[in-house]
Each structure stands twice: as C-alpha cells, then as structure tokens.
Coordinates of C-alpha atoms and ligand atoms in Angstrom, one line a residue:
M1 CA 8.4 -3.7 19.5
K2 CA 5.3 -4.5 21.6
F3 CA 1.6 -3.6 21.3
Y4 CA -1.2 -4.2 23.8
N5 CA -3.5 -6.8 22.2
T6 CA -7.1 -6.5 23.3
L7 CA -7.5 -10.2 22.5
S8 CA -4.9 -11.4 25.1
R9 CA -5.2 -8.3 27.3
Q10 CA -1.4 -8.0 27.4
K11 CA 1.5 -6.4 25.6
E12 CA 2.8 -8.8 23.0
E13 CA 5.9 -8.7 20.8
F14 CA 4.8 -7.6 17.3
V15 CA 5.6 -10.4 14.8
P16 CA 3.7 -10.1 11.6
L17 CA 2.5 -13.1 9.7
A18 CA 4.6 -12.5 6.6
P19 CA 7.2 -9.8 7.3
P20 CA 8.1 -7.3 6.0
C21 CA 4.4 -7.1 4.9
V22 CA 1.8 -6.0 7.4
G23 CA -1.9 -6.1 6.7
M24 CA -3.8 -3.5 8.6
Y25 CA -7.5 -2.9 8.7
T26 CA -9.1 0.1 10.4
C27 CA -12.8 0.5 10.7
G28 CA -13.7 3.6 8.7
P29 CA -16.5 6.2 9.1
T30 CA -20.2 5.7 8.8
V31 CA -20.9 8.5 6.4
Y32 CA -24.1 10.1 7.5
N33 CA -22.6 13.1 9.3
F34 CA -19.4 15.0 9.9
A35 CA -16.7 13.2 11.9
H36 CA -16.4 14.5 15.4
I37 CA -13.1 14.8 17.3
G38 CA -13.8 11.6 19.2
N39 CA -13.9 9.8 15.8
L40 CA -10.8 11.7 14.6
R41 CA -8.8 10.6 17.7
A42 CA -9.1 7.0 16.4
F43 CA -7.9 7.9 12.9
T44 CA -5.0 9.9 14.3
F45 CA -3.9 7.0 16.5
E46 CA -4.1 4.6 13.6
D47 CA -2.0 7.1 11.5
L48 CA 0.7 7.1 14.2
L49 CA 0.7 3.3 14.3
R50 CA 0.9 3.0 10.5
R51 CA 3.6 5.7 10.2
Y52 CA 5.7 4.1 12.9
L53 CA 5.5 0.7 11.3
E54 CA 6.6 2.2 8.0
Y55 CA 9.5 4.0 9.9
K56 CA 10.5 0.6 11.2
G57 CA 10.7 -0.7 7.6
Y58 CA 7.5 -2.6 7.4
D59 CA 5.6 -2.6 4.1
V60 CA 2.1 -1.8 5.4
Q61 CA -1.0 -2.5 3.3
H62 CA -3.7 -0.4 4.9
V63 CA -7.4 -1.0 4.2
M64 CA -10.1 1.3 5.6
N65 CA -13.7 0.7 4.7
I66 CA -16.4 3.3 4.1
T67 CA -19.6 2.2 5.8
D68 CA -22.1 3.6 3.3
V69 CA -25.2 1.5 4.2
E70 CA -26.2 1.2 7.9
D71 CA -29.2 2.0 10.1
K72 CA -28.2 5.6 10.8
I73 CA -27.5 6.3 7.1
I74 CA -30.9 4.9 6.2
R75 CA -32.5 7.2 8.8
T76 CA -30.7 10.2 7.4
V77 CA -31.8 9.3 3.8
R78 CA -35.4 9.0 5.0
E79 CA -35.3 12.3 6.9
S80 CA -33.4 14.3 4.3
G81 CA -35.2 13.1 1.2
K82 CA -31.9 12.7 -0.6
T83 CA -30.6 9.5 -2.2
L84 CA -28.3 7.2 -0.4
R85 CA -25.5 8.1 -2.8
E86 CA -26.0 11.8 -2.3
V87 CA -25.8 11.6 1.4
T88 CA -22.8 9.2 1.5
D89 CA -20.8 10.9 -1.3
F90 CA -21.1 14.3 0.4
F91 CA -19.9 13.0 3.8
T92 CA -17.2 10.8 2.3
T93 CA -15.6 13.8 0.6
E94 CA -15.8 15.8 3.8
F95 CA -14.3 12.9 5.8
F96 CA -11.2 12.8 3.5
R97 CA -10.9 16.6 3.7
D98 CA -10.7 16.2 7.5
L99 CA -8.0 13.5 7.2
D100 CA -6.0 15.8 4.9
A101 CA -6.3 18.7 7.4
L102 CA -4.9 16.5 10.1
N103 CA -2.1 15.2 7.8
I104 CA -3.5 11.6 8.2
K105 CA -2.2 9.3 5.5
R106 CA -4.9 7.8 3.4
A107 CA -5.4 4.0 3.4
H108 CA -4.2 2.2 0.2
V109 CA -7.7 0.8 -0.3
T110 CA -10.9 2.4 0.9
P111 CA -13.7 0.0 -0.2
R112 CA -17.3 1.1 0.1
A113 CA -19.8 -1.4 1.6
T114 CA -22.3 -0.9 -1.3
E115 CA -19.6 -1.9 -3.8
T116 CA -19.0 -5.1 -1.9
I117 CA -22.5 -6.6 -1.9
P118 CA -21.7 -9.7 -4.0
D119 CA -18.8 -10.6 -1.6
I120 CA -21.1 -10.0 1.4
I121 CA -23.7 -12.3 0.0
K122 CA -21.1 -15.0 -0.7
L123 CA -19.9 -14.8 2.9
I124 CA -23.4 -15.1 4.3
E125 CA -24.0 -18.1 2.1
A126 CA -20.8 -19.7 3.4
L127 CA -22.0 -19.1 7.0
I128 CA -25.4 -20.7 6.3
A129 CA -23.7 -23.7 4.6
R130 CA -21.5 -24.2 7.7
K131 CA -24.6 -23.9 10.0
H132 CA -23.4 -20.7 11.6
A133 CA -26.3 -18.6 10.2
Y134 CA -30.0 -19.2 9.6
V135 CA -32.9 -17.6 7.7
A136 CA -35.6 -16.2 10.1
D137 CA -39.3 -16.1 9.4
D138 CA -39.2 -12.7 7.8
S139 CA -36.4 -13.8 5.4
S140 CA -33.7 -11.9 7.3
V141 CA -30.5 -13.9 8.0
Y142 CA -29.1 -14.1 11.5
Y143 CA -25.7 -15.3 12.9
S144 CA -26.1 -18.0 15.6
I145 CA -23.8 -17.0 18.4
Q146 CA -24.3 -20.5 20.0
S147 CA -22.7 -22.0 16.9
F148 CA -19.4 -20.3 17.7
P149 CA -18.2 -21.4 21.2
E150 CA -15.4 -18.8 21.2
Y151 CA -18.0 -16.0 20.9
G152 CA -17.0 -13.3 23.5
K153 CA -13.2 -13.9 23.3
L154 CA -12.4 -10.3 22.3
S155 CA -14.7 -8.5 24.7
H156 CA -14.0 -11.2 27.4
R157 CA -17.6 -12.1 27.9
K158 CA -19.1 -15.5 28.4
L159 CA -21.9 -16.7 26.2
D160 CA -25.1 -16.4 28.2
E161 CA -27.0 -19.7 27.8
Q162 CA -30.1 -17.9 29.0
R163 CA -30.3 -15.8 25.9
A164 CA -30.1 -18.7 23.4
G165 CA -32.2 -17.9 20.4
A166 CA -32.7 -14.2 21.3
R167 CA -32.2 -11.9 18.3
V168 CA -31.1 -8.3 17.7
K169 CA -31.7 -6.6 14.4
Q170 CA -30.2 -3.1 14.9
D171 CA -26.6 -2.5 13.9
E172 CA -25.7 -1.0 17.2
Y173 CA -26.7 -2.7 20.5
A174 CA -25.5 -2.9 24.1
K175 CA -23.5 -5.7 25.8
E176 CA -26.7 -6.7 27.7
Q177 CA -28.3 -7.5 24.3
M178 CA -25.8 -10.1 23.3
A179 CA -27.8 -12.2 20.9
D180 CA -28.0 -13.6 17.4
F181 CA -27.4 -10.6 15.2
A182 CA -28.5 -9.7 11.7
L183 CA -26.3 -10.5 8.7
W184 CA -29.0 -9.6 6.0
K185 CA -32.0 -7.5 6.8
T186 CA -35.1 -8.0 4.7
W187 CA -36.4 -4.8 3.1
N188 CA -39.2 -3.0 4.7
E189 CA -40.9 0.3 4.0
A190 CA -38.7 2.3 6.2
D191 CA -35.8 1.4 4.0
G192 CA -37.3 3.3 1.1
P193 CA -35.4 2.7 -2.1
V194 CA -32.4 1.2 -0.4
K195 CA -32.3 -2.5 -1.3
W196 CA -30.3 -5.1 -3.1
D197 CA -31.4 -8.5 -4.5
S198 CA -30.2 -11.6 -2.6
P199 CA -31.0 -15.3 -2.4
W200 CA -33.2 -14.3 0.6
G201 CA -35.1 -11.6 -1.2
P202 CA -34.5 -7.9 -1.4
G203 CA -32.8 -6.3 1.6
R204 CA -29.5 -4.9 2.8
P205 CA -26.5 -6.2 4.8
G206 CA -25.9 -5.7 8.5
W207 CA -23.0 -3.4 9.5
H208 CA -20.8 -6.2 11.0
I209 CA -20.8 -8.5 8.0
E210 CA -19.7 -5.5 5.8
C211 CA -16.3 -5.2 7.6
S212 CA -15.7 -9.0 7.6
A213 CA -16.3 -9.1 3.8
M214 CA -14.2 -6.1 3.0
S215 CA -11.2 -7.1 5.2
I216 CA -11.1 -10.7 3.9
K217 CA -11.5 -9.4 0.3
H218 CA -8.5 -7.0 0.5
L219 CA -6.3 -8.6 3.2
G220 CA -7.1 -12.3 3.1
A221 CA -8.6 -14.7 5.7
S222 CA -5.9 -13.9 8.2
F223 CA -4.0 -10.6 8.7
D224 CA -2.0 -8.8 11.3
L225 CA -3.7 -5.7 12.7
H226 CA -7.2 -4.5 13.2
C227 CA -7.9 -1.2 15.0
G228 CA -10.6 1.1 16.1
G229 CA -12.1 2.9 19.1
E230 CA -12.8 0.9 22.2
D231 CA -16.5 1.3 21.6
L232 CA -16.1 -1.0 18.6
V233 CA -14.9 -4.0 20.7
F234 CA -18.5 -5.1 21.4
P235 CA -20.5 -5.9 19.4
H236 CA -18.8 -4.9 16.1
H237 CA -15.4 -6.5 16.4
E238 CA -16.7 -9.5 18.4
D239 CA -19.1 -10.1 15.6
E240 CA -16.5 -9.7 12.9
I241 CA -14.4 -12.4 14.5
A242 CA -17.4 -14.7 14.8
Q243 CA -18.3 -14.2 11.2
S244 CA -14.9 -14.4 9.7
E245 CA -13.5 -17.3 11.6
A246 CA -16.7 -19.4 11.3
A247 CA -16.7 -18.8 7.5
T248 CA -13.0 -19.4 6.7
G249 CA -12.0 -21.8 9.5
K250 CA -8.9 -19.7 10.0
P251 CA -7.7 -17.2 12.7
F252 CA -8.9 -13.8 11.6
V253 CA -6.7 -11.1 13.2
K254 CA -3.4 -11.5 15.1
Y255 CA -3.3 -8.1 17.0
W256 CA -6.4 -6.1 18.0
L257 CA -5.5 -2.5 19.0
H258 CA -8.2 -0.1 20.4
N259 CA -7.9 3.5 21.5
A260 CA -9.6 4.9 24.6
H261 CA -12.5 7.4 24.4
L262 CA -12.3 11.2 24.4
L263 CA -13.8 13.6 26.8
V264 CA -14.2 17.4 26.2
E265 CA -13.3 19.6 29.2
G266 CA -13.8 16.5 31.4
K267 CA -17.2 15.6 30.2
K268 CA -18.7 13.2 27.8
M269 CA -19.1 14.9 24.4
S270 CA -22.7 15.6 23.5
K271 CA -24.7 18.0 21.4
S272 CA -27.0 18.8 24.3
A273 CA -24.0 19.6 26.6
G274 CA -22.7 22.1 24.0
N275 CA -19.3 20.4 24.0
F276 CA -19.7 18.6 20.7
F277 CA -17.0 19.5 18.2
T278 CA -16.3 18.5 14.6
L279 CA -13.0 19.4 13.0
R280 CA -14.6 22.3 11.1
D281 CA -15.8 23.8 14.4
L282 CA -12.3 23.9 15.7
L283 CA -10.8 25.2 12.5
A284 CA -13.5 28.0 12.5
K285 CA -12.3 29.0 16.0
G286 CA -8.8 29.6 14.6
W287 CA -7.0 26.4 15.5
T288 CA -4.9 24.7 12.8
G289 CA -5.2 21.1 11.7
R290 CA -1.6 20.7 12.9
E291 CA -2.4 21.9 16.4
I292 CA -5.4 19.7 16.6
R293 CA -3.3 16.7 15.4
Y294 CA -0.8 17.5 18.1
A295 CA -3.5 17.6 20.8
L296 CA -5.0 14.3 19.6
L297 CA -1.7 12.5 19.2
S298 CA 0.3 13.6 22.3
C299 CA -1.9 11.6 24.7
H300 CA -1.2 7.8 24.7
Y301 CA -3.9 6.0 22.7
R302 CA -5.0 3.7 25.5
D303 CA -5.5 6.6 28.0
P304 CA -8.8 8.5 27.9
L305 CA -8.0 11.9 26.3
N306 CA -9.4 15.0 28.0
F307 CA -9.7 17.4 25.1
T308 CA -9.6 21.0 26.4
F309 CA -8.9 24.5 24.9
D310 CA -6.0 24.8 27.4
G311 CA -4.7 21.6 25.9
L312 CA -5.0 23.1 22.4
Q313 CA -3.1 26.2 23.7
G314 CA -0.4 23.8 25.0
A315 CA -0.3 22.1 21.6
R316 CA 0.2 25.5 20.0
S317 CA 3.1 26.4 22.4
A318 CA 4.8 23.0 22.0
L319 CA 4.7 23.3 18.2
Q320 CA 6.1 26.8 18.4
R321 CA 9.0 25.6 20.5
M322 CA 9.6 22.8 18.0
D323 CA 9.4 25.2 15.0
E324 CA 11.8 27.8 16.5
F325 CA 14.3 25.1 17.2
L326 CA 14.0 23.7 13.7
L327 CA 14.3 27.1 12.0
K328 CA 17.3 27.8 14.1
L329 CA 18.8 24.5 13.0
Q330 CA 18.2 25.4 9.4
E331 CA 20.1 28.7 9.8
T332 CA 23.0 27.0 11.5
A333 CA 23.0 23.9 9.3
A334 CA 26.2 22.6 7.7
L335 CA 31.0 17.2 14.6
E336 CA 30.5 14.0 13.3
T337 CA 27.3 12.2 14.0
S338 CA 27.2 12.8 17.7
D339 CA 26.6 10.2 20.3
E340 CA 23.8 12.5 21.6
L341 CA 21.9 12.2 18.3
A342 CA 22.2 8.4 18.3
D343 CA 20.9 8.5 21.9
L344 CA 18.0 10.6 20.9
T345 CA 17.0 8.2 18.1
S346 CA 17.2 5.2 20.4
Q347 CA 15.1 7.0 23.0
F348 CA 12.5 7.9 20.4
D349 CA 12.4 4.3 19.1
A350 CA 12.4 2.7 22.5
A351 CA 9.4 4.8 23.6
L352 CA 7.3 4.0 20.5
D353 CA 8.4 0.4 20.5
D354 CA 6.7 0.2 23.9
D355 CA 3.0 0.2 22.8
L356 CA 3.5 3.6 21.1
N357 CA 4.5 5.6 24.2
I358 CA 4.1 9.0 22.6
S359 CA 4.6 11.0 25.7
A360 CA 8.0 9.5 26.3
A361 CA 8.9 10.0 22.6
L362 CA 7.9 13.7 22.7
G363 CA 9.5 14.1 26.1
A364 CA 12.9 13.0 24.7
L365 CA 12.6 15.4 21.7
F366 CA 11.8 18.4 24.0
E367 CA 14.6 17.4 26.4
F368 CA 16.9 17.5 23.4
I369 CA 15.6 20.9 22.3
R370 CA 16.2 22.3 25.8
E371 CA 19.8 21.0 25.9
A372 CA 20.6 22.0 22.3
N373 CA 19.2 25.5 22.9
K374 CA 21.6 26.0 25.8
R375 CA 24.6 25.9 23.5
M376 CA 25.3 26.9 19.9
L377 CA 25.0 23.9 17.6
D378 CA 27.7 24.0 14.9
P379 CA 26.7 23.8 11.2
L380 CA 27.5 20.1 10.7
E381 CA 25.7 19.1 13.9
A382 CA 22.7 21.1 12.9
T383 CA 22.6 19.4 9.6
N384 CA 22.7 16.0 11.2
V385 CA 19.9 16.9 13.7
L386 CA 17.7 18.1 10.9
A387 CA 18.2 15.0 8.8
T388 CA 17.3 12.9 11.9
W389 CA 14.3 15.1 12.6
R390 CA 12.9 14.4 9.2
H391 CA 12.8 10.7 10.0
F392 CA 11.0 11.5 13.3
D393 CA 8.5 13.7 11.4
A394 CA 7.7 10.9 9.1
V395 CA 6.2 9.3 12.2
L396 CA 4.8 12.4 13.9
G397 CA 3.4 14.2 10.8
F398 CA 3.7 17.7 12.3
G399 CA 5.8 18.9 9.4
I400 CA 9.1 20.8 9.4
P401 CA 8.6 24.6 9.2
V402 CA 10.2 26.5 6.3
K403 CA 10.8 30.2 6.1
S404 CA 8.1 30.7 3.6
D405 CA 5.6 29.9 6.4
V406 CA 5.9 33.7 7.0
P407 CA 3.3 35.4 4.8
V408 CA 4.7 37.3 1.8
E409 CA 3.4 40.7 3.0
V410 CA 5.0 40.1 6.4
Q411 CA 8.3 39.1 4.7
G412 CA 8.0 42.2 2.6
L413 CA 7.8 44.4 5.7
V414 CA 10.7 42.7 7.3
E415 CA 12.8 43.5 4.2
E416 CA 11.5 47.1 4.2
R417 CA 12.6 47.5 7.8
Q418 CA 16.0 46.1 7.1
A419 CA 16.4 48.5 4.2
A420 CA 15.3 51.4 6.5
R421 CA 17.9 50.3 9.1
K422 CA 20.6 50.2 6.5
A423 CA 19.7 53.7 5.5
K424 CA 19.8 54.6 9.2
N425 CA 16.2 55.7 9.0
F426 CA 15.4 54.3 12.5
K427 CA 12.1 56.2 12.8
Q428 CA 10.7 54.3 9.8
S429 CA 12.2 50.9 10.9
D430 CA 10.6 51.3 14.3
E431 CA 7.3 52.1 12.7
I432 CA 7.5 49.0 10.6
R433 CA 8.4 46.9 13.7
D434 CA 5.4 48.3 15.6
Q435 CA 3.1 47.5 12.6
L436 CA 4.4 43.9 12.5
A437 CA 3.9 43.6 16.3
K438 CA 0.3 44.7 15.9
Q439 CA -0.2 41.8 13.4
G440 CA 1.4 39.4 15.9
W441 CA 4.9 39.2 14.5
V442 CA 8.2 39.9 16.2
I443 CA 11.5 40.4 14.4
E444 CA 14.5 38.4 15.6
D445 CA 17.9 39.5 14.3
T446 CA 20.1 36.5 13.6
P447 CA 23.6 36.2 12.1
K448 CA 21.9 35.4 8.8
G449 CA 19.7 38.5 8.9
P450 CA 16.3 39.3 10.4
R451 CA 13.6 36.7 10.7
A452 CA 9.9 37.2 11.5
K453 CA 8.3 34.9 14.1
R454 CA 5.0 34.7 15.8
G455 CA 5.1 36.8 18.9
Ligands
ZN501 ZN1 -15.7 -2.2 11.1

C-alpha cells in the first residue's frame, strides 16, 4: 500500500512505526462558522483513508482537534457579543452533525485547544529552554525559524536569510510572510475576556502550537499520519513540524497527506460569487448526505474537485444503480465463491492501495454491476457478493439499501395494488400505480413480489 507523502513528494510504501497500530492526526475545524463543502472534502478524504486502513486490518487511533481559540474566533466573539464558549459550543455541535450526515466516522479523541492550555504552556517553555523561542518586548512569545535549519522542508521552501528576525503575529499568513511566528500572544483589548495566565503574563496561544501540543499529548512525539487540506501545508503544518521536532528532538510525523482544493462550478468558492455552500445549504436543496458524500469521495483526493450540480446528479444516479443492484442481490440471495468475486476484491484493494485511487475502485465495482446485471446471479452467488460488498461498504460508507428505505405509506400502496390485482380489480390497481408514479415511485414486479423503486 502506497501513499503520496508531501514531505518527500513521492509515493511511499506505507510502513507504520508500530504495526498494527497507526496514529493518525487530522486538523479539525476552527469553530466560528459552519463548515463549507471545501472543508468537508478534507474530512471525507480523511474518513476514506481511515476506513481503508481499518479494512486492511490496522488499529487506527484517530485524533482530531477542535480549534476553539484563534484569531477568527476572537473576532466573532467580539462582533457577536457572545462568550467564547457560546460561539464554539454551538459550531462544534453543528460540525459533528455535518459529519454524521456525511457518515464520517468520529475521531477517537477530539481535544479542544482551550482544554490543552497547560500542555501548550509546557511546550512553549521547552522551546524557550532549547533556544527555539524567545519572549518579545510586548511579552508575546515567538518561534525563531532561524533556529531550526530544516524549516521549510514540508512546503519545500528555503529559509530566506533576508527576513531574519521578521515577525508575524496573525495565525494565518502568506508564504511571502515567512517569519518568526507567535506561540503565545499577549492579551490586548481586542481580545476582550479571552485570556489565560502564563509565565509571560495573560494571553492566548497561537493556532500552530495548539496542534503540536494536542497531537503530541494524544499520539506521542512521533506518529504515522498527519492530514489536512493543501492550504494547511504552509504555514500551519510547516510550523507544527518546527515546533514539535525542536521541542522533542524526534521526527514528528512519518507520512503527510494533503487533499487538493475544491472549486464550485469551475470557480473558486466565495460568498460574493454566490457559489459558497455549507452542507445545510445543499441538504435544503433536496440532496442527501449520502449523495454529497459520493460527490466528495469519488474524485481522487489529490485532484482538484470541481463540485457541480451535474456532478451531484451523477452521484445520485450512481448510487441508484448501486442500490438497485444490491436490492436485486438481496432478493436472489442464497456457486462456490467465484473467481470473479476474488478478482473484484483484488481490483478494489489494488486501486485503493495505490494512494487511494477511488476512481479505479468505483470503476471496478460498476464494471462488476454491469456484468452481473447481464445474467441472473444464482442465490449462493448473490449471497457471496453481498457479503463481500459489506466489506467494501465499510470503506465507502454509502450504506447498503434495505427494503424499508421505501416509506411506509408507499409500501402500503404497493400492497393495496397487489391486493387489487389479486382481486382482478385492474382499474383500481392502475389508479394506485398512477398515484405512486406521481409521487416518483415505479413498481417493479419481481419473482418475490412487487417492489417500489424511485422512478
Ligand atoms: Zn492543525
């Protein structure tokens, strides 16, 4: 199994530090707003990665932080007049609701930055003691990037000697601003009531040190996987490496995996362009979490994803095709494990082993559906296919449809129609059929009786 490692810029064989355990850290949300679909693409990719590792038998320990103190949150607190906790609790709950709607597995540990302040302070003290950080005139603490010669190794940038001693205080900054960055920010009036005591006076942590402290606390000084969107490579992850390795003297993360960005209808998503979507926006338009999951997941994580409504329609059709096949299997279910099925499993695994090649994995599944639909599967074969499909679905997370997916009232009408037909009351049975058609359901007569499906 190979993954593309941002650190080495090549696909590398995945060999965890202490198999079968895998330590995985994914940068969580900054809880000042609803997550948008660009954010959710990253969490969906990480979910595929984790599920596939579990499918391969690894024992994954997944940690995802909740960034609940950061520049944008402070601004929201100031502008809304609410407390920090009111703002962050609300958006944290909404975030988890989004993950559930997309069938994304929750991390085993989801630490909040504000609950990690003592660990953050200890880490900053270690950096000062090792001469990797210094206290500035205003009592803020900065990381000295010149003190860490490997600075830039993740984003593949060289330390710029010209900028020696330059400082940047905000949590987010551009590549051109590469400079000493803030670990601890001295309190000022704009921070309002948001502050904690520290050896350097009241203040709050910088964003980057939060992730170093939380990952080391829950996964140790060295662990296997760290993921996030490509926008986090610089400065966030570059700074995490500098902080963590300088403080512990050990290599921080073995494999760095980053997903590419997301466009909407070919354009950068922005509120002003009117193409900015949260999950709730799409659910309100009638798309399901499952369809959105498919649309986000079916594009390879390192390719830019062009999110379109045509694409969502395509996701809906693909899932319908999958569902029809699976329902048919369930009706047929009861050959020996066929060679074909073993082939399908090896194609599925080989595709995902290759840096999570999801298009090839889905392609193999749909090719199988096409071939299987051409002939009648016998009951034993259908049973075997279904059992295998359940393993695939542990990775894909689209779910296996069950008959009860049909609403009770629709099922009731199907049964009424069947009764009318048995009584040879064809006028009534046709009326019921038309009524169902108006609601978007068609009736398919199968050897096991009639079945409603979306028309
Ligand atoms: Zn982070």
